[in-house]
Short mmCIF file of C-alpha atoms and ligand atoms in Angstrom, two decimals:
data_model
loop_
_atom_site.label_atom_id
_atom_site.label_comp_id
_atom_site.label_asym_id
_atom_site.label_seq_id
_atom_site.Cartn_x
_atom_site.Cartn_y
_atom_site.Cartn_z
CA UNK Z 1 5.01 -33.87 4.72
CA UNK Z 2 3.61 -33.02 1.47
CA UNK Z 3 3.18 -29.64 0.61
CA UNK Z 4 2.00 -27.28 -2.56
CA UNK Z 5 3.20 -23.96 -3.33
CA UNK Z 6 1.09 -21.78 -4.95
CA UNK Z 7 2.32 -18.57 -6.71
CA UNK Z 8 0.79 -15.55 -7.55
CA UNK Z 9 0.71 -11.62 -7.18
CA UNK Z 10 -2.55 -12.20 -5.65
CA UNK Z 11 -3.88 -8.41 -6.64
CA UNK Z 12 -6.21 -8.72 -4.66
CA UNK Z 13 -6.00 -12.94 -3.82
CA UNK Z 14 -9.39 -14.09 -3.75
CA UNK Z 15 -11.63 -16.81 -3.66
CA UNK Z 16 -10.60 -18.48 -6.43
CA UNK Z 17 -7.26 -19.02 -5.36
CA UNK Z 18 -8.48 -20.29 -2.15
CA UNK Z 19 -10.68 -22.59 -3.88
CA UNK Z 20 -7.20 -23.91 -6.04
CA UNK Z 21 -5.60 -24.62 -2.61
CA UNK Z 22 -8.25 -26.37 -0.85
CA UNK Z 23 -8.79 -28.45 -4.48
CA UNK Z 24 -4.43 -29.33 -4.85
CA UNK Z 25 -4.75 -30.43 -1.29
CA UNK Z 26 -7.64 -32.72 -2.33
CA UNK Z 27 -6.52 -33.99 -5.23
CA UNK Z 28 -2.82 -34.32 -4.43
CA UNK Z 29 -3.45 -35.38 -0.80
CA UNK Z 30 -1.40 -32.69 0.23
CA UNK Z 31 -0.79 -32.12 4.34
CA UNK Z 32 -0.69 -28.29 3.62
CA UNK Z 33 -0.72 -25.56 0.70
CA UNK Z 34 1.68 -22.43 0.96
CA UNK Z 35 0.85 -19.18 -0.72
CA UNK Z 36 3.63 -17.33 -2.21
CA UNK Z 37 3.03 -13.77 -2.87
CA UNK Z 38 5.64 -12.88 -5.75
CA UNK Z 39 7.86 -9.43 -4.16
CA UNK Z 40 8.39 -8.36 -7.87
CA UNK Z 41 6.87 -11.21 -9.79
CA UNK Z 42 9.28 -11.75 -13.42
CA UNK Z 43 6.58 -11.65 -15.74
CA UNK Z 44 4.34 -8.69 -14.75
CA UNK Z 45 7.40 -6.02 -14.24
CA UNK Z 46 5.80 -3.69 -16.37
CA UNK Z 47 2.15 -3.70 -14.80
CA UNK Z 48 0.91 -1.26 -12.23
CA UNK Z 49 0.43 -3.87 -9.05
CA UNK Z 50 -0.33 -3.03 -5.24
CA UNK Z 51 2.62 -2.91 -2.99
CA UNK Z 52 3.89 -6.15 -2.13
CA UNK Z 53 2.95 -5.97 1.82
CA UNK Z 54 0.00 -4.80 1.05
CA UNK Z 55 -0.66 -7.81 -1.35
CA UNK Z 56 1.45 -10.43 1.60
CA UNK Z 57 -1.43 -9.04 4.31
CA UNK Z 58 -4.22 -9.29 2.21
CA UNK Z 59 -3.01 -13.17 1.78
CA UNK Z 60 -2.63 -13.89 5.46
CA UNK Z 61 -5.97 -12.17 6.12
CA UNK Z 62 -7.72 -14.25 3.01
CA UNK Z 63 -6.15 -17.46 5.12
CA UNK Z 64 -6.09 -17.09 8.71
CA UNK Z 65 -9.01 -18.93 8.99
CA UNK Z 66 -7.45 -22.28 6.87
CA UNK Z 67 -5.80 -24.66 8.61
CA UNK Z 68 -3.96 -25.90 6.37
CA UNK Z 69 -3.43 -22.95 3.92
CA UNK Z 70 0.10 -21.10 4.79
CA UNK Z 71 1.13 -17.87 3.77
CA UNK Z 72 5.13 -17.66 3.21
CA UNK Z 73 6.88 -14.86 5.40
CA UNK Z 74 10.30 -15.41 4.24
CA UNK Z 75 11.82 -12.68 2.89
CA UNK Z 76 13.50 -15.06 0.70
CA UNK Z 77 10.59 -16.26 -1.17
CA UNK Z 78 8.16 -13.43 -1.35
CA UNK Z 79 8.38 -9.89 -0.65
CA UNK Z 80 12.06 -9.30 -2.15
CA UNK Z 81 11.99 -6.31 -4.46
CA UNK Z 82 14.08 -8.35 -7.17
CA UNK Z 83 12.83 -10.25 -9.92
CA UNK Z 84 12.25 -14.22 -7.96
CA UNK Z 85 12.30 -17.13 -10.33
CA UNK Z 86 10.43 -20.06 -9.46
CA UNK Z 87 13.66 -22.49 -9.84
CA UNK Z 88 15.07 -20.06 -6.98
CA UNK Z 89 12.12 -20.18 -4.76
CA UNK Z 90 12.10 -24.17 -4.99
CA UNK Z 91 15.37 -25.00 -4.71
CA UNK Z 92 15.62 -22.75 -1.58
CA UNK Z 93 12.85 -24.62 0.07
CA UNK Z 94 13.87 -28.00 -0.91
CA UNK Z 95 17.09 -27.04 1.08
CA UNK Z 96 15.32 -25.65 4.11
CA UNK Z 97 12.48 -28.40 4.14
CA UNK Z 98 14.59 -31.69 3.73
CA UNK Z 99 12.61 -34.65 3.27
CA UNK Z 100 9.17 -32.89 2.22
CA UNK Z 101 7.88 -33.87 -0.93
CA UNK Z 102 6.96 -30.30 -2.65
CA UNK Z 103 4.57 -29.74 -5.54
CA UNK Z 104 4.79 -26.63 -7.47
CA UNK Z 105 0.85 -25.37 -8.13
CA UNK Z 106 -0.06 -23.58 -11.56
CA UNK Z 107 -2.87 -22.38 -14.17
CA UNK Z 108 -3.58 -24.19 -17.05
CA UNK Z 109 -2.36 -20.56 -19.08
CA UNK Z 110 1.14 -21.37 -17.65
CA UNK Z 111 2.08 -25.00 -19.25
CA UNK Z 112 2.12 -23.78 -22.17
CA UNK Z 113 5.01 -21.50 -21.66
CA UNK Z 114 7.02 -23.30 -19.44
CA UNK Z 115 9.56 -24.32 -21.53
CA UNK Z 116 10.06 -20.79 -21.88
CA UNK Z 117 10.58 -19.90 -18.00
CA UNK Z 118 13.45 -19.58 -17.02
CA UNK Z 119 15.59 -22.95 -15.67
CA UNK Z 120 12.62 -25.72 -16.31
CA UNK Z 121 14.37 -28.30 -15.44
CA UNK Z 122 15.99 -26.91 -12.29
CA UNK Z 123 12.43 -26.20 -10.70
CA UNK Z 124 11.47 -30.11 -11.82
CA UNK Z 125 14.73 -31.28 -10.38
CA UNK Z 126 13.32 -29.52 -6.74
CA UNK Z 127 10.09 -30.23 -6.99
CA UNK Z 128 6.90 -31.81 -8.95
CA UNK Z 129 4.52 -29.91 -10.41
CA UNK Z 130 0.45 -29.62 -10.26
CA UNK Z 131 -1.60 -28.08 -12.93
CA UNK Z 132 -4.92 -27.12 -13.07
CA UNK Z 133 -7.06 -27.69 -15.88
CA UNK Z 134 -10.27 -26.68 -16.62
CA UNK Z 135 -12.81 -29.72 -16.58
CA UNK Z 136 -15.26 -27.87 -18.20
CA UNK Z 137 -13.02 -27.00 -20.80
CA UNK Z 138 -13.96 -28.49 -24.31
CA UNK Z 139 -12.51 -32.00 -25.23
CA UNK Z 140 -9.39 -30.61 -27.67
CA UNK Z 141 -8.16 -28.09 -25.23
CA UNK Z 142 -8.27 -30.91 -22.47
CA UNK Z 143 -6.60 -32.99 -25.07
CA UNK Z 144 -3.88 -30.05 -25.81
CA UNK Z 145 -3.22 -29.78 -22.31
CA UNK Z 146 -2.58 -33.17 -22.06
CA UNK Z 147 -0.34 -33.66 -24.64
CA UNK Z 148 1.57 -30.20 -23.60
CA UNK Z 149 2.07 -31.93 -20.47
CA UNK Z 150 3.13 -35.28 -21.69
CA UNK Z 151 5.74 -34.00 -23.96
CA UNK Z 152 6.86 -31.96 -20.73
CA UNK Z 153 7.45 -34.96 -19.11
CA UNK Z 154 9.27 -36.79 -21.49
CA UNK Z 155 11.13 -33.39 -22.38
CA UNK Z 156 12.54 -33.19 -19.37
CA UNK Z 157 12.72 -35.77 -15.86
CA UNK Z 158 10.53 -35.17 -13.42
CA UNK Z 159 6.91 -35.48 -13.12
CA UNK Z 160 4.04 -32.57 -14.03
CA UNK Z 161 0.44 -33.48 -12.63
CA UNK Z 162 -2.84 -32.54 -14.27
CA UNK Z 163 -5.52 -31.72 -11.25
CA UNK Z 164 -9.17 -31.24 -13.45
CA UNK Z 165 -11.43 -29.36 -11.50
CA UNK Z 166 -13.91 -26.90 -12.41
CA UNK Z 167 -12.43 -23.43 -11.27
CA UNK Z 168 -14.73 -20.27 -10.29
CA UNK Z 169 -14.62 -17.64 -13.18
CA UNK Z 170 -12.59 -15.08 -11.16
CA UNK Z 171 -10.02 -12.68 -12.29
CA UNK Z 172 -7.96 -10.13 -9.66
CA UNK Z 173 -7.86 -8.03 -12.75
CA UNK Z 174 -11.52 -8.11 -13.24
CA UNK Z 175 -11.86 -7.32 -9.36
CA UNK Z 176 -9.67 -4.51 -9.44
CA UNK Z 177 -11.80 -3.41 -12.62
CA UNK Z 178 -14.75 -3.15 -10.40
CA UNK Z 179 -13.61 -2.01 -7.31
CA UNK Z 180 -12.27 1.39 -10.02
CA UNK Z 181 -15.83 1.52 -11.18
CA UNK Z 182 -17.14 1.57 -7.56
CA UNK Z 183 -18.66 -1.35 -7.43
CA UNK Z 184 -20.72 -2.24 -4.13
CA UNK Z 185 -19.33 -4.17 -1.13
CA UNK Z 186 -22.31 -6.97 -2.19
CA UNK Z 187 -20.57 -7.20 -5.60
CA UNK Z 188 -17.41 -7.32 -4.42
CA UNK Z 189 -17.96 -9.70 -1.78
CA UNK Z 190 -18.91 -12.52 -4.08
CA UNK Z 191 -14.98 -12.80 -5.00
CA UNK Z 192 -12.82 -12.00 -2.27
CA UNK Z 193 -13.28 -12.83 1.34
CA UNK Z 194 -14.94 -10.57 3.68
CA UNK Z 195 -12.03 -9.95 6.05
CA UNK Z 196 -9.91 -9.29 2.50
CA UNK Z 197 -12.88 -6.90 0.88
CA UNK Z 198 -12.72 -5.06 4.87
CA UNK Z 199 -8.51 -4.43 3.89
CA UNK Z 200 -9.06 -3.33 0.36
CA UNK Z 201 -11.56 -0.66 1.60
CA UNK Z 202 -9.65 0.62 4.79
CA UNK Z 203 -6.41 1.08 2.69
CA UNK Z 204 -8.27 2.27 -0.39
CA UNK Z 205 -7.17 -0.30 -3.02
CA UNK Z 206 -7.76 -0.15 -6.47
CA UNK Z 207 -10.18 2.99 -6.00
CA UNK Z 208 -9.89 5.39 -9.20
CA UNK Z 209 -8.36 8.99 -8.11
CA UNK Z 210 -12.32 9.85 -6.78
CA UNK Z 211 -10.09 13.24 -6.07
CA UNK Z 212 -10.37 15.90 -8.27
CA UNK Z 213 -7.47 15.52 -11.11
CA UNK Z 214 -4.25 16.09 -9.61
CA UNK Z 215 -2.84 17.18 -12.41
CA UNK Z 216 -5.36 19.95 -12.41
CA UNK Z 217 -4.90 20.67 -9.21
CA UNK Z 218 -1.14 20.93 -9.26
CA UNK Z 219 -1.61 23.66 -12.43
CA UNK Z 220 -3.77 25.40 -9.95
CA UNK Z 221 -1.21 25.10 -7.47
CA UNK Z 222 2.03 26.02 -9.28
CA UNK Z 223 -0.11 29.54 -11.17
CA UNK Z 224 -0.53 30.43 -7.24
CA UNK Z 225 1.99 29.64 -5.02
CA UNK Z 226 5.48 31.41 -5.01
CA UNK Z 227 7.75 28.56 -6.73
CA UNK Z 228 9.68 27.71 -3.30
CA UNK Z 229 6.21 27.25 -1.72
CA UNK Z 230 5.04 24.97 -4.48
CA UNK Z 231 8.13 22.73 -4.35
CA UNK Z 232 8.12 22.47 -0.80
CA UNK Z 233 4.21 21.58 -1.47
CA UNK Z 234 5.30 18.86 -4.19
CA UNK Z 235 8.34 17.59 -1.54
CA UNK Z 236 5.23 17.41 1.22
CA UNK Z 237 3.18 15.31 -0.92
CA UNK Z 238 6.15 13.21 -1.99
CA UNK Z 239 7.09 12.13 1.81
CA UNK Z 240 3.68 12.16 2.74
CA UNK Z 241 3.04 9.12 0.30
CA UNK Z 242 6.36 7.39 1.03
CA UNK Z 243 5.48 7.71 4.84
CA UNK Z 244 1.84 6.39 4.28
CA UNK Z 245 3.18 3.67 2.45
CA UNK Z 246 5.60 2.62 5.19
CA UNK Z 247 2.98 2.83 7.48
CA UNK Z 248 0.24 0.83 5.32
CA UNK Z 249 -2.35 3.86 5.01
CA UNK Z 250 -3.98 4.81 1.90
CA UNK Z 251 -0.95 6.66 -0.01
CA UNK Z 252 -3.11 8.80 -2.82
CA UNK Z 253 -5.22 10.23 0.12
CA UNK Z 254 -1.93 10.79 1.51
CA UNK Z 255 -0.76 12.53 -1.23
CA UNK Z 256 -3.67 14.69 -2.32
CA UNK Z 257 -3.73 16.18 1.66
CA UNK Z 258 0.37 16.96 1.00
CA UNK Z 259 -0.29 18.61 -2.49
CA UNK Z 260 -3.27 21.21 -0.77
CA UNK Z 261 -1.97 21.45 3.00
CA UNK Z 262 -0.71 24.97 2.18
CA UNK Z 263 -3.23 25.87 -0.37
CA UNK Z 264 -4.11 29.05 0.91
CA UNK Z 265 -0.38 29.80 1.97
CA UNK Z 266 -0.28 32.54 -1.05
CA UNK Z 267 -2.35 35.19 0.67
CA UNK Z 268 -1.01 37.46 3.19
CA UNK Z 269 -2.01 38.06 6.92
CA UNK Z 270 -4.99 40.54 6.09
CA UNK Z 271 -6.19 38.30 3.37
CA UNK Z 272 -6.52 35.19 5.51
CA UNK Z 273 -8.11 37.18 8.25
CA UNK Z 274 -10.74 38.49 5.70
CA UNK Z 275 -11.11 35.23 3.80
CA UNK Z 276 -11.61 33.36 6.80
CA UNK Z 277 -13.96 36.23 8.25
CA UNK Z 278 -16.02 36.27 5.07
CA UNK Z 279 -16.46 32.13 5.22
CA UNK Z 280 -17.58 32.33 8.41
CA UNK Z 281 -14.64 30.91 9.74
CA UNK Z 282 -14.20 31.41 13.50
CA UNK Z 283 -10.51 32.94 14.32
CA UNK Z 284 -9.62 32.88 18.00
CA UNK Z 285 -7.58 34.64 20.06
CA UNK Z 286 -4.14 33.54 19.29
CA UNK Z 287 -5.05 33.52 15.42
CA UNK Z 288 -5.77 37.18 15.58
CA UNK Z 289 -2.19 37.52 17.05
CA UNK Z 290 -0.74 35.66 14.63
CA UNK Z 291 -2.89 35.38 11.76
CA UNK Z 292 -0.31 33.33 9.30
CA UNK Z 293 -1.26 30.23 11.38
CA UNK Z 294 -4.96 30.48 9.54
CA UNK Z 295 -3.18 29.30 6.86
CA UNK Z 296 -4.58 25.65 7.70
CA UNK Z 297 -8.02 26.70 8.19
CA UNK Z 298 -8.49 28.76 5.35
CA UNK Z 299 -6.63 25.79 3.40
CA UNK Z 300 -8.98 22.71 4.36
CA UNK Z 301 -11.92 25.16 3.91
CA UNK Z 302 -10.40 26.12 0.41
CA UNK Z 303 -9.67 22.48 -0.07
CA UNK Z 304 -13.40 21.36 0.27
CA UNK Z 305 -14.92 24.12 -1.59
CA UNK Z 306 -12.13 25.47 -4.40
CA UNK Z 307 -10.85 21.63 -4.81
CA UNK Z 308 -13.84 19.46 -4.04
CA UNK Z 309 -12.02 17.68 -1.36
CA UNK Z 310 -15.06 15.68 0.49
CA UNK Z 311 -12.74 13.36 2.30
CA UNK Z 312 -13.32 13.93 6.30
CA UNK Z 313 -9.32 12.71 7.07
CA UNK Z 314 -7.98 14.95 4.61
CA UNK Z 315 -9.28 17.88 5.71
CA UNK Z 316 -8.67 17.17 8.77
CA UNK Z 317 -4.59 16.84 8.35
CA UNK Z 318 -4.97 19.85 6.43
CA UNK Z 319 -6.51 21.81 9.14
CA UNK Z 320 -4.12 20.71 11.89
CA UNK Z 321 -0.92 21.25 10.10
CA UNK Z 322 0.36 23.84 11.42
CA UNK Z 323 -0.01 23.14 15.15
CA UNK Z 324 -0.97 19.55 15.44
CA UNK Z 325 -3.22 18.63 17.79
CA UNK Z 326 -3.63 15.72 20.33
CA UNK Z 327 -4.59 12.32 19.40
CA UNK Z 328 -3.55 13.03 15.87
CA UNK Z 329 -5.00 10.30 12.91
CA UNK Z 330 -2.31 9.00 11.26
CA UNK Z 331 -3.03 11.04 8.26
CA UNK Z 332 -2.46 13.80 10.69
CA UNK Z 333 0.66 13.18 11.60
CA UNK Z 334 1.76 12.25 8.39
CA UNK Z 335 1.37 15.47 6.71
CA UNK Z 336 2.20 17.42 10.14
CA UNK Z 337 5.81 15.43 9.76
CA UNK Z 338 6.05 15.42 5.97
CA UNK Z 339 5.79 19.30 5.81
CA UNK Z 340 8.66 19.42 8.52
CA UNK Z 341 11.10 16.73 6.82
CA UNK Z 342 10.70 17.27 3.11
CA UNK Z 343 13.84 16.80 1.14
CA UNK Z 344 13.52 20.91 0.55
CA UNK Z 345 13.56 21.90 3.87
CA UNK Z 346 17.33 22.15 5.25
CA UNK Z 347 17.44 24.72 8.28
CA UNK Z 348 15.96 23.21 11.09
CA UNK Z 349 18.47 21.66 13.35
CA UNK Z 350 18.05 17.92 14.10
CA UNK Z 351 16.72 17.35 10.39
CA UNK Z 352 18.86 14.20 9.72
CA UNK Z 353 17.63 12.74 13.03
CA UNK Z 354 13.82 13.51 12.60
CA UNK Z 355 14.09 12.72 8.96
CA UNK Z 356 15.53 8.82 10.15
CA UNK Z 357 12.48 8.91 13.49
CA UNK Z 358 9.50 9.39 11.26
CA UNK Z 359 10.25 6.14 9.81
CA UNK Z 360 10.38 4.70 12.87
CA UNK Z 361 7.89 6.55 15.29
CA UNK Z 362 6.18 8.93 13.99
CA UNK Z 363 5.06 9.55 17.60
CA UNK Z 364 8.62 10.64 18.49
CA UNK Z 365 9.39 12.36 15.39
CA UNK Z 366 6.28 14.60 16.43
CA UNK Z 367 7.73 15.12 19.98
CA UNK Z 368 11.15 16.09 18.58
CA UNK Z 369 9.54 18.41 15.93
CA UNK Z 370 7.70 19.91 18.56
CA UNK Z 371 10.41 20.51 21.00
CA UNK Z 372 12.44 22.21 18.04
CA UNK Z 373 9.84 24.21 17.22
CA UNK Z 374 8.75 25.61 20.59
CA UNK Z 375 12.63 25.96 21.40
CA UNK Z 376 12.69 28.95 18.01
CA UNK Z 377 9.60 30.38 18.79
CA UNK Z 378 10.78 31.16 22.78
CA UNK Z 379 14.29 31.50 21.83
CA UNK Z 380 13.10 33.76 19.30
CA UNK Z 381 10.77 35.67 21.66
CA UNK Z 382 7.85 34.65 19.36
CA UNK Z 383 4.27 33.95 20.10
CA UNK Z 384 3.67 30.44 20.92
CA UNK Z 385 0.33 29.12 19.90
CA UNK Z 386 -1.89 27.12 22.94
CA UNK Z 387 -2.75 24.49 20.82
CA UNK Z 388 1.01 23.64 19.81
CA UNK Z 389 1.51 23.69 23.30
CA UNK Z 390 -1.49 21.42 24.18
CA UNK Z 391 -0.28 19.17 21.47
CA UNK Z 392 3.14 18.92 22.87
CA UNK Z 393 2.27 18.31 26.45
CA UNK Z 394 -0.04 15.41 24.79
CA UNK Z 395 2.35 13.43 23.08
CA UNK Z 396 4.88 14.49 26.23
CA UNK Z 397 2.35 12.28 28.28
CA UNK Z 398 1.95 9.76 25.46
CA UNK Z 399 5.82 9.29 25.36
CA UNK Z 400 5.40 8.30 29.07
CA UNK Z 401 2.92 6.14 28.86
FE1 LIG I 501 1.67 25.25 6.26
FE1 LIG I 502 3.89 23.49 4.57
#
């Protein structure tokens, strides 16, 4: 078996790289090509770069059409948080892949520095290596690259390939670029696959803040709220983006419906009855009984016309807060869990427990913060909303099912 790893961030990967896989197995008469998204890669620790399963899917979606084009899944090889050094990777699968004969795949930009990485001759000792070099390039930089590899070679044993083919001009950087200046799904389709460009958009990759500025917004904030209330809204948006990361959704969107969720929390019962009255904001029965819970309407209305919020999903978690609702998005139930669990809150009485289920269902962690909370507001001869109750009974069901 002869197989080629190929190495990247792959921020977004795109159709470049595919075209470098299908071109090493070509030209090295390779059985397959692995991808191997870096976890942490050494060299770019200091650059802003997509989460590394969000970068790992966006691989195995860009492939699962190739036959021959693997994506790694150890946790060995790609997605470790620590730095992972070629020689590392290599050696590792030399071990687990006896008898293969493995090729290590990389850009033209990289010979020249890879004296410098770290334990050359350890990653030649495990493996050969493929380069690509620009055919179109002019005659001395071919002629550079040649002699840079030759001098490898006889520099240290082992053997480093030259594969000339004549590469798409494609940069993930430049795609990224464009994707922040809103370019089109036309545009953006040219370079990355259409199954990739349909994950970028759902998760909301590489999109500038189209929010208004959150630093703004958090001045707003902070001159409004009582300072407990505008902690406990920086701890919501805090969990809210660590839960939307954990569960692959769009974490700034996340965020931004954390920060406003209780934007409207610093007027009192008479003001949210008039503000909502004035808006033309219906308030039912139960709201007129307990008119704090119009918190969450007045706040996604406030959100949309104070803050500029356009974003359906956002208001939306806003709005059902407070009492849920059933068949909650997951944004929903994001920000209805982060405002129960953030690391401010400390009275209510499985905390610990809910805090560890919302990692792991957020279904359950809803059913358990429901429970609670319909357990204080009986025990505590309070008025219990319908719709808290509707939403319970829902997810009661939902549990069974
Ligand atoms: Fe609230
Ligand atoms: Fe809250």
């Amino acid at each position: 078996m002869r197989v080629g790893v190929l190495g990247g961030t792959f921020d977004p990967i795109h159709k470049g790289h595919l075209e470098m896989a299908k071109q090493a197995l070509l030209r090295l008469n390779l059985d397959e090509v692995w991808i191997m998204p870096a976890g942490n890669p050494p060299h770019k620790s200091n650059f802003e770069i997509s989460g590394r399963i969000q970068r790992f899917e966006m691989c195995e979606v860009a492939c699962k059409d190739e036959s021959n084009i693997k994506v790694i899944r150890s946790e060995f090889y790609a997605l470790r948080s620590e730095p992972n050094y070629t020689y590392l990777s290599m050696e590792k699968f030399q071990k687990d892949y006896p008898g293969y004969e493995l090729y290590f795949l990389m850009g033209q930009d990289s010979i020249d520095y890879f004296d410098q990485w770290v334990e050359p001759q350890r990653i030649l000792n495990a493996c050969k290596i493929g380069v690509f070099l620009r055919s179109e390039s002019d005659a001395s930089t071919k002629e550079r690259c040649l002699q840079k590899i030759e001098s490898l070679n006889s520099l240290f044993s082992g053997e480093i390939i030259p594969i000339f083919y004549c590469p798409t001009a494609i940069s993930s950087t430049e795609i990224r670029r464009m994707i922040e200046n809103g370019g089109t799904d036309e545009e953006i389709s040219q370079y990355v696959t259409k199954d990739v460009l349909s994950y970028i958009r759902e998760k909301g990759l590489y999109e500038a803040n189209k929010y208004f500025d959150v630093k703004e917004i958090k001045k707003h904030l902070e001159e409004k709220l009582k300072p407990s209330r505008y902690m406990h809204t920086l701890g919501v948006a805090d969990t809210a983006s660590s839960l939307a990361f954990h569960y692959h959704y769009n974490d700034k969107k996340a965020y931004m419906a954390g920060l406003l969720h209780d934007c409207a929390k610093y007027m009192s019962n008479e003001e949210l009855l008039i503000y909502c009255d004035s808006n033309g904001l219906e308030i039912t029965a139960g709201e007129k009984k307990a008119p704090h819970l119009l918190h969450s309407k007045a706040g996604a209305y406030m959100a949309k016309e104070a803050y500029h919020i356009e974003d359906d999903d956002v208001l939306h978690a806003i709005l059902v807060h407070t009492t849920g609702c059933p068949n909650m998005s997951l944004l929903d139930k994001i920000i209805f869990v982060s405002d129960y669990i953030e690391p401010n809150r400390d009275k209510a009485k499985r905390l610990t427990e809910i805090r560890q289920m919302a990692f792991l269902n957020l279904d359950f962690a809803i059913l358990m913060i429901l429970e609670d909370t319909m357990d204080y507001i009986l025990g505590n001869n309070q008025y219990l909303d319908a719709t808290t109750k509707e939403t319970y009974e829902y997810y009661v069901k939902e549990k069974r099912s």
